[in-house]
């Protein structure tokens, strides 16, 4: 019996049958690879921040030397403010949890082969996201922190975006709408990474400018810091939208996005190296 599938459909790639050609396949691979490379570098950089949180805050807490926190956090609550001190301890503990949890959630083999594990870590991740953003808001608006009002508004936008994206990722996962869940989980990961983007972005900026530029390091205020406070959440979200559109788009969009991600990987590496050498390593 003759096959009902035309011969060319068996021997040509799907993209050619769709009238797109081999260049489109290569562009798709390029975009996938550059996206994975950027993510790998970012997750590595976040594990370095987690190592710092455990190695500095965890180590000094276990030794009962909480006074050392004051050298890093100028507005750290004192022992006679037990509620705020508790919020800060919880904040730092869950910071380590969420940084490691993000890496676990985004590793494709874990997601594919251990869906039960993905669900358990997912619940912990969502709880950590809520605890960090609500606790962070308490620290900013009740206790007060470094920076000016514009920066406090910027980090508040970050906290609200975390809560919104967490709710959406949770809703779609419950309803088994996996594609929508994936998109909201990626947005959640990026806004949760906002404070990491802030640190890495600021250190890359300082190294690129050969010193503090556009802000006063003594008062920790200035246009650079105001911009970064909002950009830490909004810029990564914008880039993600570009990436998702490029994934569904044509060859030129994929190549342009892939090239952008390569440049972003370079800048991210610069920021991670600078943050590690200037902020994290010396305190360990
Ligand atoms: C969701 C992910 C978050 C992570 C991983 C995280 C991580 C951290 C870390 C590591 C510190 C210690 C500072 C350092 O040594 O660099 C810190 C402190 C702090 N965080 Fe967060 N944070 C997150 C979210 C937030 C949010 C959303 C807010 C505000 C709404 C916030 C507000 C604060 C404040 C006020 C401090 C204390 C700074 C001071 O003493 O002045 N954090 N956080």
Coordinates of C-alpha atoms in Angstrom, one line a residue, residues 57 68-76 88 92:
X57 CA 25.3 35.7 57.9
X68 CA 29.1 41.7 62.7
X69 CA 25.9 42.2 60.6
X70 CA 25.9 45.9 61.5
X71 CA 29.2 46.3 59.6
X72 CA 27.4 45.3 56.4
X73 CA 23.9 46.5 57.1
X74 CA 24.0 50.0 58.5
X75 CA 20.4 49.9 59.6
X76 CA 20.3 46.3 60.9
X88 CA 15.8 40.1 59.2
X92 CA 18.4 36.1 55.2

